[in-house]
PDB file of C-alpha atoms in Angstrom:
ATOM      1  CA  MET Y   1     120.154 121.060  92.710  1.00 37.00           C
ATOM      2  CA  THR Y   2     120.036 121.703  96.151  1.00 42.00           C
ATOM      3  CA  GLY Y   3     117.651 123.313  98.930  1.00 51.00           C
ATOM      4  CA  ILE Y   4     113.944 123.715  98.474  1.00 53.00           C
ATOM      5  CA  ALA Y   5     112.726 123.977  94.746  1.00 52.00           C
ATOM      6  CA  LYS Y   6     110.596 126.632  94.006  1.00 59.00           C
ATOM      7  CA  THR Y   7     107.904 125.110  92.128  1.00 68.00           C
ATOM      8  CA  GLY Y   8     104.017 125.286  93.402  1.00 77.00           C
ATOM      9  CA  PRO Y   9     102.541 121.881  93.712  1.00 85.00           C
ATOM     10  CA  PRO Y  10     101.361 120.010  90.055  1.00 88.00           C
ATOM     11  CA  LEU Y  11      97.669 120.301  89.255  1.00 90.00           C
ATOM     12  CA  TRP Y  12      96.551 117.197  90.607  1.00 90.00           C
ATOM     13  CA  MET Y  13      97.951 117.390  94.316  1.00 90.00           C
ATOM     14  CA  ARG Y  14      96.341 121.259  94.525  1.00 90.00           C
ATOM     15  CA  LEU Y  15      93.388 119.716  94.244  1.00 93.00           C
ATOM     16  CA  ALA Y  16      93.752 117.258  96.464  1.00 93.00           C
ATOM     17  CA  LEU Y  17      94.913 119.291  99.068  1.00 93.00           C
ATOM     18  CA  TRP Y  18      91.667 121.463  98.235  1.00 94.00           C
ATOM     19  CA  VAL Y  19      89.546 118.488  98.164  1.00 94.00           C
ATOM     20  CA  SER Y  20      91.438 116.756 101.750  1.00 94.00           C
ATOM     21  CA  THR Y  21      91.901 119.755 103.607  1.00 94.00           C
ATOM     22  CA  ALA Y  22      91.216 123.414 104.120  1.00 94.00           C
ATOM     23  CA  ARG Y  23      93.148 126.870 104.977  1.00 92.00           C
ATOM     24  CA  TRP Y  24      95.194 127.265 108.178  1.00 89.00           C
ATOM     25  CA  HIS Y  25      95.142 130.167 110.050  1.00 85.00           C
ATOM     26  CA  PRO Y  26      97.540 131.591 112.801  1.00 82.00           C
ATOM     27  CA  PRO Y  27      96.169 130.946 116.195  1.00 78.00           C
ATOM     28  CA  ARG Y  28      95.744 133.696 118.442  1.00 79.00           C
ATOM     29  CA  GLY Y  29      98.875 134.730 120.699  1.00 76.00           C
ATOM     30  CA  LEU Y  30     101.269 133.304 118.321  1.00 80.00           C
ATOM     31  CA  SER Y  31     104.167 135.702 119.072  1.00 82.00           C
ATOM     32  CA  ASP Y  32     104.916 138.736 116.594  1.00 86.00           C
ATOM     33  CA  ALA Y  33     108.423 136.420 115.892  1.00 85.00           C
ATOM     34  CA  ASP Y  34     106.126 133.844 114.813  1.00 84.00           C
ATOM     35  CA  LYS Y  35     104.184 136.000 112.647  1.00 85.00           C
ATOM     36  CA  ALA Y  36     106.280 137.326 110.800  1.00 89.00           C
ATOM     37  CA  ILE Y  37     108.134 133.973 109.741  1.00 87.00           C
ATOM     38  CA  LEU Y  38     104.420 132.252 108.349  1.00 89.00           C
ATOM     39  CA  PHE Y  39     103.799 135.889 106.503  1.00 91.00           C
ATOM     40  CA  ALA Y  40     107.879 135.843 104.761  1.00 92.00           C
ATOM     41  CA  ALA Y  41     106.970 132.240 104.123  1.00 92.00           C
ATOM     42  CA  ALA Y  42     103.294 132.874 102.557  1.00 91.00           C
ATOM     43  CA  ARG Y  43     104.918 135.839 100.585  1.00 92.00           C
ATOM     44  CA  ASP Y  44     107.631 133.381  99.087  1.00 91.00           C
ATOM     45  CA  GLY Y  45     104.948 130.670  98.019  1.00 91.00           C
ATOM     46  CA  TRP Y  46     104.483 128.204 100.764  1.00 93.00           C
ATOM     47  CA  TRP Y  47     100.762 127.125 101.322  1.00 93.00           C
ATOM     48  CA  PHE Y  48      99.833 126.007 104.729  1.00 94.00           C
ATOM     49  CA  ARG Y  49      96.721 124.088 105.434  1.00 94.00           C
ATOM     50  CA  ARG Y  50      95.189 121.835 107.851  1.00 93.00           C
ATOM     51  CA  ALA Y  51      93.498 118.390 107.949  1.00 93.00           C
ATOM     52  CA  SER Y  52      91.633 116.348 109.684  1.00 90.00           C
ATOM     53  CA  PRO Y  53      92.626 113.737 112.263  1.00 88.00           C
ATOM     54  CA  ARG Y  54      92.212 110.771 108.744  1.00 88.00           C
ATOM     55  CA  TRP Y  55      93.195 113.708 106.484  1.00 92.00           C
ATOM     56  CA  ASP Y  56      96.419 114.008 108.219  1.00 91.00           C
ATOM     57  CA  ALA Y  57      97.135 110.324 108.640  1.00 90.00           C
ATOM     58  CA  VAL Y  58      96.884 110.036 104.232  1.00 92.00           C
ATOM     59  CA  TRP Y  59      99.268 113.215 104.237  1.00 93.00           C
ATOM     60  CA  ARG Y  60     101.621 112.675 106.500  1.00 92.00           C
ATOM     61  CA  PRO Y  61     103.862 110.678 104.940  1.00 92.00           C
ATOM     62  CA  TYR Y  62     104.366 112.334 102.142  1.00 92.00           C
ATOM     63  CA  ALA Y  63     105.508 115.679 104.241  1.00 91.00           C
ATOM     64  CA  CYS Y  64     108.925 115.543 102.222  1.00 91.00           C
ATOM     65  CA  ALA Y  65     107.647 115.199  98.834  1.00 90.00           C
ATOM     66  CA  LEU Y  66     105.005 118.455 100.380  1.00 92.00           C
ATOM     67  CA  ALA Y  67     108.204 119.866 101.885  1.00 92.00           C
ATOM     68  CA  ARG Y  68     109.426 120.065  98.009  1.00 91.00           C
ATOM     69  CA  VAL Y  69     106.817 121.855  96.516  1.00 92.00           C
ATOM     70  CA  ARG Y  70     106.011 124.170  99.515  1.00 93.00           C
ATOM     71  CA  VAL Y  71     103.045 123.246 101.391  1.00 94.00           C
ATOM     72  CA  VAL Y  72     103.023 122.351 104.533  1.00 94.00           C
ATOM     73  CA  VAL Y  73      99.749 119.891 105.855  1.00 94.00           C
ATOM     74  CA  LEU Y  74      99.659 120.696 109.800  1.00 91.00           C
ATOM     75  CA  PRO Y  75      97.059 119.665 112.304  1.00 90.00           C
ATOM     76  CA  GLY Y  76      93.445 121.301 111.938  1.00 86.00           C
ATOM     77  CA  LYS Y  77      90.571 120.529 114.984  1.00 82.00           C
ATOM     78  CA  GLY Y  78      89.496 117.364 115.367  1.00 80.00           C
ATOM     79  CA  PHE Y  79      92.520 115.850 117.444  1.00 84.00           C
ATOM     80  CA  GLY Y  80      91.279 116.175 120.821  1.00 85.00           C
ATOM     81  CA  MET Y  81      93.872 118.769 121.280  1.00 88.00           C
ATOM     82  CA  SER Y  82      94.991 122.087 123.477  1.00 87.00           C
ATOM     83  CA  THR Y  83      95.788 125.190 121.636  1.00 85.00           C
ATOM     84  CA  TYR Y  84      99.136 124.933 123.014  1.00 87.00           C
ATOM     85  CA  GLU Y  85      99.822 120.597 122.115  1.00 89.00           C
ATOM     86  CA  ARG Y  86      98.222 121.720 118.150  1.00 88.00           C
ATOM     87  CA  MET Y  87     100.792 124.411 118.247  1.00 87.00           C
ATOM     88  CA  ALA Y  88     103.502 122.380 119.243  1.00 88.00           C
ATOM     89  CA  LEU Y  89     102.815 119.542 116.563  1.00 89.00           C
ATOM     90  CA  SER Y  90     102.787 122.167 113.690  1.00 88.00           C
ATOM     91  CA  TRP Y  91     105.482 123.796 115.175  1.00 89.00           C
ATOM     92  CA  LEU Y  92     106.918 120.068 114.453  1.00 90.00           C
ATOM     93  CA  ARG Y  93     105.823 120.206 111.510  1.00 91.00           C
ATOM     94  CA  LEU Y  94     107.710 123.325 109.792  1.00 90.00           C
ATOM     95  CA  ALA Y  95     110.787 122.556 111.876  1.00 90.00           C
ATOM     96  CA  GLN Y  96     110.883 119.356 109.346  1.00 90.00           C
ATOM     97  CA  ALA Y  97     109.897 121.599 106.568  1.00 90.00           C
ATOM     98  CA  GLY Y  98     113.089 124.052 107.206  1.00 89.00           C
ATOM     99  CA  LEU Y  99     110.268 126.821 107.946  1.00 89.00           C
ATOM    100  CA  ARG Y 100     111.541 127.032 112.072  1.00 84.00           C
ATOM    101  CA  THR Y 101     114.711 126.830 114.436  1.00 80.00           C
ATOM    102  CA  GLY Y 102     114.302 125.699 117.926  1.00 76.00           C
ATOM    103  CA  THR Y 103     112.428 123.173 120.129  1.00 79.00           C
ATOM    104  CA  THR Y 104     109.398 122.531 121.573  1.00 82.00           C
ATOM    105  CA  ASP Y 105     108.452 121.004 124.926  1.00 87.00           C
ATOM    106  CA  PRO Y 106     109.358 117.330 124.129  1.00 90.00           C
ATOM    107  CA  LEU Y 107     106.287 116.483 127.011  1.00 92.00           C
ATOM    108  CA  THR Y 108     103.510 118.607 125.036  1.00 91.00           C
ATOM    109  CA  LEU Y 109     104.644 117.142 122.509  1.00 91.00           C
ATOM    110  CA  GLN Y 110     104.780 113.727 123.136  1.00 92.00           C
ATOM    111  CA  SER Y 111     100.818 114.409 124.596  1.00 91.00           C
ATOM    112  CA  ALA Y 112      99.730 115.484 120.731  1.00 90.00           C
ATOM    113  CA  GLU Y 113     101.237 112.437 118.938  1.00 89.00           C
ATOM    114  CA  ARG Y 114      99.173 110.357 121.552  1.00 89.00           C
ATOM    115  CA  LYS Y 115      96.384 112.020 120.817  1.00 89.00           C
ATOM    116  CA  ARG Y 116      97.154 112.498 117.500  1.00 88.00           C
ATOM    117  CA  ARG Y 117      97.130 108.551 117.423  1.00 85.00           C
ATOM    118  CA  GLN Y 118      93.788 108.272 119.457  1.00 84.00           C
ATOM    119  CA  SER Y 119      91.811 110.549 117.336  1.00 84.00           C
ATOM    120  CA  LEU Y 120      92.002 108.123 114.388  1.00 80.00           C
ATOM    121  CA  ALA Y 121      90.710 105.206 115.868  1.00 67.00           C
ATOM    122  CA  PRO Y 122      88.768 106.027 118.977  1.00 57.00           C
ATOM    123  CA  VAL Y 123      86.138 103.661 119.229  1.00 62.00           C
ATOM    124  CA  TRP Y 124      88.074 100.563 119.019  1.00 59.00           C
ATOM    125  CA  LEU Y 125      91.542 102.090 120.409  1.00 55.00           C
ATOM    126  CA  ASN Y 126      89.335 102.992 123.933  1.00 58.00           C
ATOM    127  CA  ASN Y 127      87.943  99.217 124.212  1.00 56.00           C
ATOM    128  CA  ALA Y 128      90.735  97.271 122.818  1.00 57.00           C
ATOM    129  CA  ALA Y 129      91.638  97.292 126.239  1.00 53.00           C
ATOM    130  CA  GLY Y 130      89.350  96.434 128.898  1.00 49.00           C
ATOM    131  CA  GLU Y 131      88.031  97.382 132.775  1.00 48.00           C
ATOM    132  CA  ASN Y 132      91.431  95.592 133.616  1.00 50.00           C
ATOM    133  CA  GLY Y 133      93.915  96.251 131.737  1.00 50.00           C
ATOM    134  CA  ARG Y 134      93.656  92.957 129.772  1.00 50.00           C
ATOM    135  CA  ARG Y 135      92.460  92.071 125.842  1.00 50.00           C
ATOM    136  CA  GLY Y 136      89.128  91.352 125.538  1.00 47.00           C
ATOM    137  CA  GLY Y 137      87.696  88.724 122.744  1.00 45.00           C
ATOM    138  CA  ARG Y 138      89.596  85.090 122.264  1.00 48.00           C
ATOM    139  CA  ARG Y 139      91.849  84.061 124.111  1.00 43.00           C
TER     140      ARG Y 139
END
């Protein structure tokens, strides 16, 4: 079979997505062309969900499997990202699902990925390096 199947997610996946994610709303300032792409995809049966940092880490390895059943999990709030960084990461994930073409600013995307990683464990990540950059703990 070629292309992406037009079936929806199975019941167990729908329930898991419903429990662990929230409905995604397009951000303000989105261009009309981008809105048209998203609305056309939604009419074709695509689901757009947003996830907190921890649930994003759970769903991210399954991005290809989710795309096969027409689901894209996008970053929600709580990552410490600016709107532009969150949009850059969202556009990357939409492009990986085959819904959008084009590129995003690599520096913005790099900053978004760094903040995504930092949001997973900010307490131990920020305390891992000492004042002068040396690691604490046993030597």
